[in-house]
GROMACS .gro file of C-alpha atoms in nm:
model
  206
    1MET     CA    1   0.298   0.328   2.733
    2GLU     CA    2   0.628   0.192   2.720
    3THR     CA    3   0.765   0.065   2.350
    4LYS     CA    4   0.845  -0.272   2.492
    5GLU     CA    5   0.490  -0.322   2.673
    6CYS     CA    6   0.357  -0.242   2.293
    7LEU     CA    7   0.571  -0.443   2.119
    8LYS     CA    8   0.526  -0.728   2.357
    9TYR     CA    9   0.135  -0.694   2.345
   10ILE     CA   10   0.170  -0.718   1.919
   11VAL     CA   11   0.366  -1.049   1.969
   12GLU     CA   12   0.187  -1.239   2.212
   13GLU     CA   13  -0.154  -1.106   2.253
   14ILE     CA   14  -0.252  -1.017   1.901
   15HIS     CA   15   0.038  -1.209   1.695
   16THR     CA   16  -0.116  -1.173   1.353
   17THR     CA   17  -0.084  -0.858   1.212
   18ILE     CA   18  -0.207  -0.648   0.902
   19VAL     CA   19   0.113  -0.502   0.695
   20ALA     CA   20   0.131  -0.279   0.428
   21THR     CA   21   0.395  -0.239   0.183
   22VAL     CA   22   0.419  -0.048  -0.170
   23ASP     CA   23   0.455  -0.209  -0.496
   24ASP     CA   24   0.648  -0.070  -0.826
   25GLU     CA   25   0.345   0.122  -0.925
   26GLY     CA   26   0.308   0.292  -0.596
   27LEU     CA   27   0.026   0.096  -0.479
   28PRO     CA   28  -0.045  -0.018  -0.158
   29VAL     CA   29  -0.029  -0.381  -0.116
   30THR     CA   30  -0.144  -0.578   0.233
   31ALA     CA   31  -0.068  -0.914   0.386
   32ALA     CA   32  -0.121  -1.103   0.714
   33ILE     CA   33   0.209  -1.144   0.885
   34ASP     CA   34   0.295  -1.292   1.237
   35MET     CA   35   0.513  -1.101   1.447
   36MET     CA   36   0.711  -1.368   1.608
   37ASP     CA   37   0.916  -1.178   1.866
   38TYR     CA   38   1.031  -0.877   1.990
   39ASP     CA   39   1.300  -0.686   2.202
   40ASN     CA   40   1.349  -0.387   2.419
   41ASP     CA   41   1.294  -0.157   2.035
   42SER     CA   42   1.237  -0.379   1.758
   43LEU     CA   43   1.005  -0.663   1.569
   44TYR     CA   44   1.095  -0.977   1.421
   45PHE     CA   45   0.891  -1.180   1.129
   46LEU     CA   46   0.992  -1.384   0.861
   47THR     CA   47   0.889  -1.439   0.509
   48ALA     CA   48   0.983  -1.678   0.224
   49LYS     CA   49   1.262  -1.478  -0.050
   50GLY     CA   50   1.033  -1.626  -0.316
   51LYS     CA   51   0.718  -1.387  -0.237
   52GLY     CA   52   0.640  -1.065  -0.379
   53PHE     CA   53   0.592  -0.947   0.011
   54TYR     CA   54   1.007  -0.997   0.046
   55ASP     CA   55   1.095  -0.803  -0.290
   56ARG     CA   56   0.869  -0.515  -0.171
   57LEU     CA   57   1.043  -0.513   0.165
   58ILE     CA   58   1.404  -0.525  -0.001
   59LYS     CA   59   1.295  -0.260  -0.241
   60ARG     CA   60   1.123   0.009  -0.026
   61GLN     CA   61   1.290  -0.119   0.341
   62PHE     CA   62   0.984   0.010   0.463
   63LEU     CA   63   0.641  -0.097   0.611
   64ALA     CA   64   0.332   0.009   0.808
   65LEU     CA   65   0.120  -0.248   1.011
   66THR     CA   66  -0.204  -0.252   1.194
   67ALA     CA   67  -0.283  -0.524   1.480
   68MET     CA   68  -0.593  -0.518   1.629
   69LYS     CA   69  -0.760  -0.714   1.949
   70GLY     CA   70  -1.104  -0.752   2.078
   71GLU     CA   71  -1.432  -0.906   2.053
   72ASP     CA   72  -1.632  -0.595   1.896
   73THR     CA   73  -1.509  -0.250   1.800
   74MET     CA   74  -1.571  -0.133   2.144
   75SER     CA   75  -1.365  -0.384   2.360
   76SER     CA   76  -1.062  -0.331   2.099
   77VAL     CA   77  -0.697  -0.248   2.126
   78ALA     CA   78  -0.537  -0.152   1.811
   79VAL     CA   79  -0.152  -0.077   1.758
   80SER     CA   80  -0.025   0.060   1.439
   81ILE     CA   81   0.360   0.109   1.356
   82ARG     CA   82   0.528   0.263   1.048
   83GLY     CA   83   0.891   0.212   1.024
   84LYS     CA   84   1.211   0.075   0.875
   85VAL     CA   85   1.307  -0.286   0.790
   86ARG     CA   86   1.623  -0.473   0.740
   87ASP     CA   87   1.700  -0.827   0.643
   88LEU     CA   88   1.868  -1.018   0.905
   89GLY     CA   89   1.935  -1.315   0.699
   90HIS     CA   90   1.883  -1.681   0.852
   91ASP     CA   91   2.070  -1.701   1.167
   92LYS     CA   92   1.764  -1.602   1.405
   93ILE     CA   93   1.551  -1.859   1.225
   94PRO     CA   94   1.570  -2.160   1.471
   95GLU     CA   95   1.550  -1.930   1.760
   96LEU     CA   96   1.175  -1.798   1.558
   97PHE     CA   97   1.107  -2.162   1.529
   98LYS     CA   98   1.138  -2.292   1.893
   99LYS     CA   99   0.932  -1.980   2.012
  100ASN     CA  100   0.678  -2.024   1.707
  101PRO     CA  101   0.645  -2.393   1.677
  102TYR     CA  102   0.348  -2.427   1.448
  103MET     CA  103   0.600  -2.303   1.198
  104HIS     CA  104   0.724  -2.641   1.172
  105GLN     CA  105   0.429  -2.742   1.039
  106ILE     CA  106   0.429  -2.502   0.762
  107TYR     CA  107   0.806  -2.558   0.681
  108PRO     CA  108   0.856  -2.911   0.826
  109THR     CA  109   1.223  -2.977   0.710
  110GLU     CA  110   1.561  -2.810   0.720
  111GLU     CA  111   1.569  -2.760   0.364
  112SER     CA  112   1.256  -2.604   0.300
  113MET     CA  113   1.345  -2.367   0.578
  114LYS     CA  114   1.616  -2.230   0.366
  115ALA     CA  115   1.361  -2.024   0.153
  116LEU     CA  116   1.336  -1.857   0.490
  117THR     CA  117   1.456  -1.520   0.588
  118VAL     CA  118   1.429  -1.274   0.897
  119PHE     CA  119   1.346  -0.905   0.917
  120GLN     CA  120   1.348  -0.655   1.187
  121ILE     CA  121   1.153  -0.351   1.216
  122TYR     CA  122   1.457  -0.145   1.408
  123GLU     CA  123   1.309   0.225   1.369
  124GLY     CA  124   0.981   0.415   1.342
  125THR     CA  125   0.673   0.534   1.515
  126GLY     CA  126   0.364   0.366   1.693
  127GLU     CA  127   0.054   0.472   1.848
  128TRP     CA  128  -0.168   0.268   2.075
  129PHE     CA  129  -0.511   0.309   2.033
  130ASP     CA  130  -0.763   0.149   2.302
  131LEU     CA  131  -1.148   0.194   2.268
  132SER     CA  132  -1.228  -0.064   2.556
  133LYS     CA  133  -1.144   0.233   2.792
  134LYS     CA  134  -1.398   0.550   2.894
  135PRO     CA  135  -1.261   0.794   2.771
  136ILE     CA  136  -1.063   0.617   2.482
  137GLU     CA  137  -0.698   0.572   2.592
  138ARG     CA  138  -0.404   0.648   2.295
  139ALA     CA  139  -0.042   0.684   2.337
  140SER     CA  140   0.234   0.728   2.068
  141PHE     CA  141   0.571   0.518   2.113
  142THR     CA  142   0.888   0.497   1.891
  143ILE     CA  143   1.130   0.205   1.792
  144GLY     CA  144   1.481   0.322   1.754
  145LYS     CA  145   1.647   0.646   1.753
  146VAL     CA  146   1.311   0.851   1.652
  147GLU     CA  147   1.168   1.144   1.817
  148ILE     CA  148   0.800   1.142   1.897
  149ARG     CA  149   0.597   1.354   1.664
  150HIS     CA  150   0.311   1.515   1.868
  151GLU     CA  151   0.010   1.483   1.605
  152GLY     CA  152  -0.332   1.574   1.664
  153TYR     CA  153  -0.522   1.882   1.790
  154PHE     CA  154  -0.376   2.191   1.970
  155ILE     CA  155  -0.524   2.503   2.092
  156LYS     CA  156  -0.362   2.820   2.085
  157ASP     CA  157  -0.310   3.144   2.314
  158ASP     CA  158  -0.597   3.269   2.069
  159CYS     CA  159  -0.859   3.046   2.272
  160ILE     CA  160  -1.118   3.318   2.415
  161GLY     CA  161  -1.287   3.051   2.675
  162CYS     CA  162  -1.613   3.081   2.504
  163GLY     CA  163  -1.647   2.698   2.533
  164SER     CA  164  -1.794   2.634   2.152
  165CYS     CA  165  -1.578   2.317   2.137
  166LEU     CA  166  -1.708   2.142   2.467
  167SER     CA  167  -2.026   2.046   2.337
  168VAL     CA  168  -1.911   1.911   2.020
  169CYS     CA  169  -1.642   1.684   2.173
  170PRO     CA  170  -1.715   1.338   2.162
  171GLN     CA  171  -1.467   1.238   2.440
  172SER     CA  172  -1.501   1.505   2.675
  173CYS     CA  173  -1.125   1.599   2.691
  174ILE     CA  174  -1.094   1.955   2.703
  175VAL     CA  175  -0.972   2.099   3.000
  176THR     CA  176  -1.100   2.410   3.105
  177ALA     CA  177  -0.932   2.484   3.408
  178ARG     CA  178  -0.753   2.765   3.246
  179ILE     CA  179  -0.738   2.974   2.911
  180PRO     CA  180  -0.600   2.847   2.660
  181TYR     CA  181  -0.802   2.523   2.710
  182VAL     CA  182  -0.622   2.207   2.695
  183ILE     CA  183  -0.672   1.898   2.500
  184GLU     CA  184  -0.609   1.565   2.685
  185GLN     CA  185  -0.411   1.389   2.380
  186GLU     CA  186  -0.428   1.063   2.545
  187HIS     CA  187  -0.789   1.062   2.522
  188CYS     CA  188  -0.865   1.288   2.186
  189LEU     CA  189  -1.020   1.088   1.891
  190HIS     CA  190  -0.868   1.336   1.652
  191CYS     CA  191  -1.223   1.401   1.481
  192GLY     CA  192  -1.140   1.770   1.421
  193ASN     CA  193  -1.511   1.883   1.597
  194CYS     CA  194  -1.339   2.115   1.831
  195MET     CA  195  -1.151   2.285   1.533
  196SER     CA  196  -1.451   2.325   1.331
  197ALA     CA  197  -1.648   2.491   1.619
  198CYS     CA  198  -1.390   2.730   1.727
  199PRO     CA  199  -1.485   3.089   1.638
  200THR     CA  200  -1.130   3.226   1.634
  201GLY     CA  201  -0.948   2.967   1.473
  202ALA     CA  202  -0.744   2.878   1.819
  203ILE     CA  203  -0.757   2.521   1.737
  204ILE     CA  204  -0.477   2.370   1.505
  205ARG     CA  205  -0.387   2.045   1.356
  206ARG     CA  206  -0.034   1.913   1.359
   0.00000   0.00000   0.00000
C-alpha cells in the first residue's frame, strides 16, 4: 500500500490510536491520541503542553503507535508506525480544529486553545496488517526519507526443497515453483514455524 493511503486510513477510518513513548526511567507509557490530519508523508496530532505526554515527546522526539479497526480479531486491520516527531507550535491549530470540530467541545475558547501545540510525525516506518484477508495481507511503508527494512523470514540457497516447511506454514505462503523456495512476504505471519522445521537451517530471520 502507498504511504498516503495508510495515513489516510489512520486519520479517517480509525482516528484514535494508541501511542507509546518512553519516560525518564526508560519505561514505556501509552496514551490514546487522535490523529487529526495527514499529507503525502506525515501525520499530525496535538496535545497540551502541560501534559507528561508532551514532555516525553520533547525529550525523546520519537514515538510508536498502533491503530486498529474491526468488529473482532478476524475482521481487523491494524496499522503500526515507529517514527520521529517534531513540535510545530500553534499555527496549525485552527486548521486542525476545523477538520476536527469536536475539539471545540474540549477547548471551547481561544484562551484555552493556547495550551495546545501540534506535533508532526515526519519520518519513520510503518506496517499494514489485514487479518480480514485470506491469506492475511501485510505491507511495509515509510514516512519521509527512510528506506524500508525488509524484516521477516527468508529462504537461502541452502534450501533442498524437502517440503518440511510447507505443512507448518499457517498461511500456505511458501512458493515451491523453484528451489530455493520463496516465502510470500505479503502473506507471512512471522510465526517462525518454517525456520524451526527446516532441517538444513536454510531459513533465516532478518
